Amino acid sequence: GIQVEQSPPDLILQEGANSTLRCNFSDSVNNLQWFHQNPWGQLINLFYIPSGTKQNGRLSATTVATERYSLLYISSSQTTDSGVYFCAVDRTMDTGRRALTFGSGTRLQVQP
Amino acid sequence: GAVVSQHPSRVICKSGTSVKIECRSLDFQATTMFWYRQFPKQSLMLMATSNEGSKATYEQGVEKDKFLINHASLTLSTLTVTSAHPEDSSFYICSAESEEDYEQYFGPGTRLTVT
């Protein structure tokens, strides 16, 4: 099956710092999503980004589908940004069924 | 819009008993719902795809007789963990695929502890 790798696995930042999270995937995909999982476990969709660049406030994401990677940028980080960031790729399986495969996640801690 | 609820949010049960978890799409219809399991400090792993009115499709390694899935309506899917054991303790998350935009919307999760 498809492999989805994220780096770094853990990241500690001081409030106000910027960061870049990376997601590499091993095969072509229909779509790619970035999620933030808050400390209570709720997954919050940040971006649907099969290709190109999108921005939403302090967050932006870029996917280069031809090179099979995506980047999530967090600028001017805040303590509320803490949590785990997952990328997930949307593929159509051989059975014709669609499925999301999640990466291993980046655990971010923003310190005041 | 596009809210998914799960009930209960957390449950503790004794080894050998069965536990039912409900997943509801509150303001949209979902022909397809998904069940994921997440162990501490790990990623989400897809367990099964739940299809309204038909049998669920289970991922390799997931016991269909242990994890019973019923998708009786376009807004409700249930996961029953039968004869639960401590190794079934985990965070179970459902998602529902909207018929309108085909996006998956995630529930808040259910934390199961088997003692």
Coordinates of C-alpha atoms in Angstrom, one line a residue:
Chain A
G1 CA 0.0 0.0 0.0
I2 CA 0.9 3.6 -0.2
Q3 CA 3.4 5.0 2.3
V4 CA 2.9 8.4 3.9
E5 CA 5.8 9.8 6.0
Q6 CA 5.9 12.9 8.0
S7 CA 8.8 14.9 9.4
P8 CA 9.8 15.9 11.9
P9 CA 8.0 13.5 14.3
D10 CA 8.3 16.0 17.2
L11 CA 8.8 19.8 17.2
I12 CA 9.1 22.3 20.1
L13 CA 8.8 26.0 19.3
Q14 CA 8.8 29.2 21.2
E15 CA 5.7 31.3 20.7
G16 CA 6.1 33.5 17.6
A17 CA 8.4 31.2 15.7
N18 CA 7.7 29.8 12.3
S19 CA 7.9 26.2 11.2
T20 CA 7.6 23.9 8.2
L21 CA 6.1 20.4 8.4
R22 CA 6.7 17.9 5.6
C23 CA 4.6 15.0 4.2
N24 CA 6.1 12.6 1.6
F25 CA 3.9 10.0 -0.1
S26 CA 4.9 7.1 -2.3
D27 CA 2.3 7.0 -5.0
S28 CA -0.1 9.2 -6.9
V29 CA -3.2 10.4 -5.0
N30 CA -6.6 11.9 -5.7
N31 CA -6.2 14.4 -2.9
L32 CA -4.2 15.4 0.1
Q33 CA -5.4 16.8 3.4
W34 CA -3.8 18.4 6.4
F35 CA -5.4 17.9 9.8
H36 CA -4.8 19.3 13.3
Q37 CA -5.7 17.0 16.1
N38 CA -6.3 19.0 19.3
P39 CA -5.5 17.7 22.8
W40 CA -9.0 16.3 23.1
G41 CA -8.6 14.2 20.0
Q42 CA -10.8 16.1 17.6
L43 CA -9.5 16.2 14.0
I44 CA -9.8 19.6 12.4
N45 CA -9.4 19.8 8.6
L46 CA -6.9 22.5 7.7
F47 CA -6.5 22.1 3.9
Y48 CA -7.6 20.1 1.0
I49 CA -4.7 20.5 -1.3
P50 CA -4.0 18.0 -4.1
S51 CA -1.7 20.5 -5.8
G52 CA -0.6 24.1 -5.6
T53 CA -0.6 26.5 -2.7
K54 CA -3.3 27.6 -0.3
Q55 CA -3.3 30.0 2.6
N56 CA -5.6 30.5 5.6
G57 CA -4.5 33.1 8.1
R58 CA -1.2 32.1 9.6
L59 CA -1.2 28.7 7.9
S60 CA -0.4 27.8 4.3
A61 CA 0.2 24.6 2.5
T62 CA 1.9 23.6 -0.7
T63 CA 1.7 20.3 -2.5
V64 CA 4.0 19.3 -5.4
A65 CA 2.1 16.3 -6.7
T66 CA 4.7 15.4 -9.4
E67 CA 7.4 15.1 -6.6
R68 CA 5.0 13.5 -4.1
Y69 CA 5.3 15.8 -1.2
S70 CA 3.4 18.5 0.7
L71 CA 4.5 21.2 3.1
L72 CA 2.5 22.9 5.9
Y73 CA 3.8 26.3 7.0
I74 CA 2.9 27.7 10.4
S75 CA 3.9 31.3 10.9
S76 CA 3.9 33.3 14.2
S77 CA 3.0 30.2 16.2
Q78 CA 0.7 30.4 19.2
T79 CA 0.3 28.0 22.1
T80 CA -3.1 27.1 20.7
D81 CA -1.3 25.6 17.7
S82 CA 0.0 22.8 19.9
G83 CA -1.2 19.3 19.0
V84 CA -0.6 16.7 16.4
Y85 CA -0.6 17.5 12.7
F86 CA -1.5 14.8 10.2
C87 CA -1.4 14.6 6.5
A88 CA -3.7 12.1 4.8
V89 CA -3.8 11.0 1.2
D90 CA -7.0 10.1 -0.6
R91 CA -6.6 7.2 -3.0
T92 CA -8.8 5.0 -5.1
M93 CA -8.0 1.4 -4.3
D94 CA -7.9 -1.5 -6.8
T95 CA -11.4 -2.4 -5.6
G96 CA -12.6 1.1 -6.8
R97 CA -13.1 2.2 -3.2
R98 CA -11.7 5.4 -1.9
A99 CA -9.7 5.4 1.3
L100 CA -7.7 7.9 3.4
T101 CA -4.2 6.9 4.5
F102 CA -2.8 8.9 7.4
G103 CA 0.8 9.8 8.0
S104 CA 2.5 9.2 11.3
G105 CA 2.0 12.8 12.4
T106 CA 4.1 15.7 13.7
R107 CA 3.6 16.4 17.4
L108 CA 4.0 20.2 17.9
Q109 CA 4.4 21.9 21.2
V110 CA 4.4 25.7 21.3
Q111 CA 5.9 27.1 24.5
P112 CA 4.9 30.6 25.8
Chain B
G1 CA -22.7 22.6 8.9
A2 CA -21.3 19.1 8.3
V3 CA -21.2 18.0 12.0
V4 CA -20.5 14.4 13.1
S5 CA -21.2 13.3 16.6
Q6 CA -20.1 10.2 18.5
H7 CA -21.6 8.6 21.6
P8 CA -20.3 7.9 24.1
S9 CA -17.3 10.1 24.3
R10 CA -15.6 7.8 26.7
V11 CA -16.5 4.4 28.1
I12 CA -15.0 2.0 30.5
C13 CA -16.1 -1.7 30.4
K14 CA -15.0 -5.0 31.8
S15 CA -13.2 -7.6 29.9
G16 CA -15.6 -9.9 28.1
T17 CA -18.4 -7.5 27.7
S18 CA -19.6 -5.7 24.5
V19 CA -19.6 -2.0 23.8
K20 CA -21.6 -0.1 21.2
I21 CA -20.4 3.2 19.7
E22 CA -22.7 5.4 17.7
C23 CA -21.6 7.7 14.9
R24 CA -24.2 10.2 13.5
S25 CA -24.1 12.8 10.8
L26 CA -26.2 15.6 12.2
D27 CA -26.9 17.8 9.3
F28 CA -26.1 15.8 6.2
Q29 CA -26.6 12.4 4.7
A30 CA -23.8 9.9 4.5
T31 CA -24.0 6.8 2.3
T32 CA -20.5 5.9 3.5
M33 CA -18.9 6.2 6.9
F34 CA -15.5 5.1 8.1
W35 CA -14.2 3.7 11.4
Y36 CA -10.6 4.4 12.5
R37 CA -8.6 3.3 15.5
Q38 CA -5.9 5.3 17.1
F39 CA -3.5 4.0 19.8
P40 CA -1.7 6.4 22.1
K41 CA 0.8 8.6 20.2
Q42 CA 0.1 6.8 17.0
S43 CA -1.6 7.6 13.7
L44 CA -5.2 6.8 12.7
M45 CA -5.6 3.4 11.1
L46 CA -8.7 2.6 9.0
M47 CA -10.6 -0.3 10.4
A48 CA -13.6 -0.6 8.0
T49 CA -15.8 1.2 5.6
S50 CA -19.5 1.2 6.5
N51 CA -22.0 1.4 3.6
E52 CA -25.6 2.2 4.2
G53 CA -27.8 -0.9 3.5
S54 CA -24.9 -3.3 2.8
K55 CA -22.1 -5.1 4.6
A56 CA -19.1 -3.2 5.8
T57 CA -15.7 -3.6 4.2
Y58 CA -13.0 -4.5 6.6
E59 CA -9.3 -3.7 6.3
Q60 CA -6.8 -6.5 6.4
G61 CA -6.2 -7.8 9.9
V62 CA -9.4 -6.4 11.4
E63 CA -11.7 -9.2 12.7
K64 CA -15.2 -8.6 11.3
D65 CA -16.8 -10.9 14.0
K66 CA -15.2 -8.9 16.8
F67 CA -15.9 -5.4 15.4
L68 CA -19.5 -5.5 14.2
I69 CA -20.6 -2.5 12.0
N70 CA -24.1 -1.6 11.2
H71 CA -25.1 1.3 8.9
A72 CA -28.9 1.2 9.2
S73 CA -29.6 4.7 7.9
L74 CA -28.1 7.6 6.0
T75 CA -27.2 9.3 9.3
L76 CA -26.2 6.5 11.7
S77 CA -23.5 3.9 11.8
T78 CA -22.6 1.8 14.9
L79 CA -19.5 -0.1 15.9
T80 CA -19.9 -2.9 18.4
V81 CA -16.8 -4.2 20.0
T82 CA -17.7 -7.7 21.1
S83 CA -16.1 -9.6 23.9
A84 CA -13.8 -6.7 24.6
H85 CA -10.2 -7.3 25.9
P86 CA -7.7 -4.8 27.4
E87 CA -5.9 -4.8 24.0
D88 CA -9.0 -3.3 22.4
S89 CA -8.5 -0.2 24.6
S90 CA -8.1 2.6 22.1
F91 CA -9.5 5.9 20.7
Y92 CA -12.1 5.1 18.0
I93 CA -12.9 7.8 15.5
C94 CA -15.6 7.8 12.8
S95 CA -16.0 9.9 9.8
A96 CA -18.9 10.4 7.4
E97 CA -18.6 11.2 3.7
S98 CA -21.0 13.8 2.6
E99 CA -23.1 12.9 -0.4
E100 CA -23.0 16.6 -1.4
D101 CA -19.2 17.3 -1.6
Y102 CA -17.8 13.8 -1.0
E103 CA -15.6 15.2 1.8
Q104 CA -15.0 13.2 5.0
Y105 CA -16.1 14.9 8.2
F106 CA -14.7 13.5 11.5
G107 CA -16.4 12.8 14.8
P108 CA -14.8 13.8 18.1
G109 CA -13.8 10.2 18.9
T110 CA -14.7 7.7 21.6
R111 CA -12.1 6.6 24.2
L112 CA -12.6 3.0 25.1
T113 CA -10.9 1.5 28.2
V114 CA -11.3 -2.2 28.9
T115 CA -10.4 -3.3 32.4

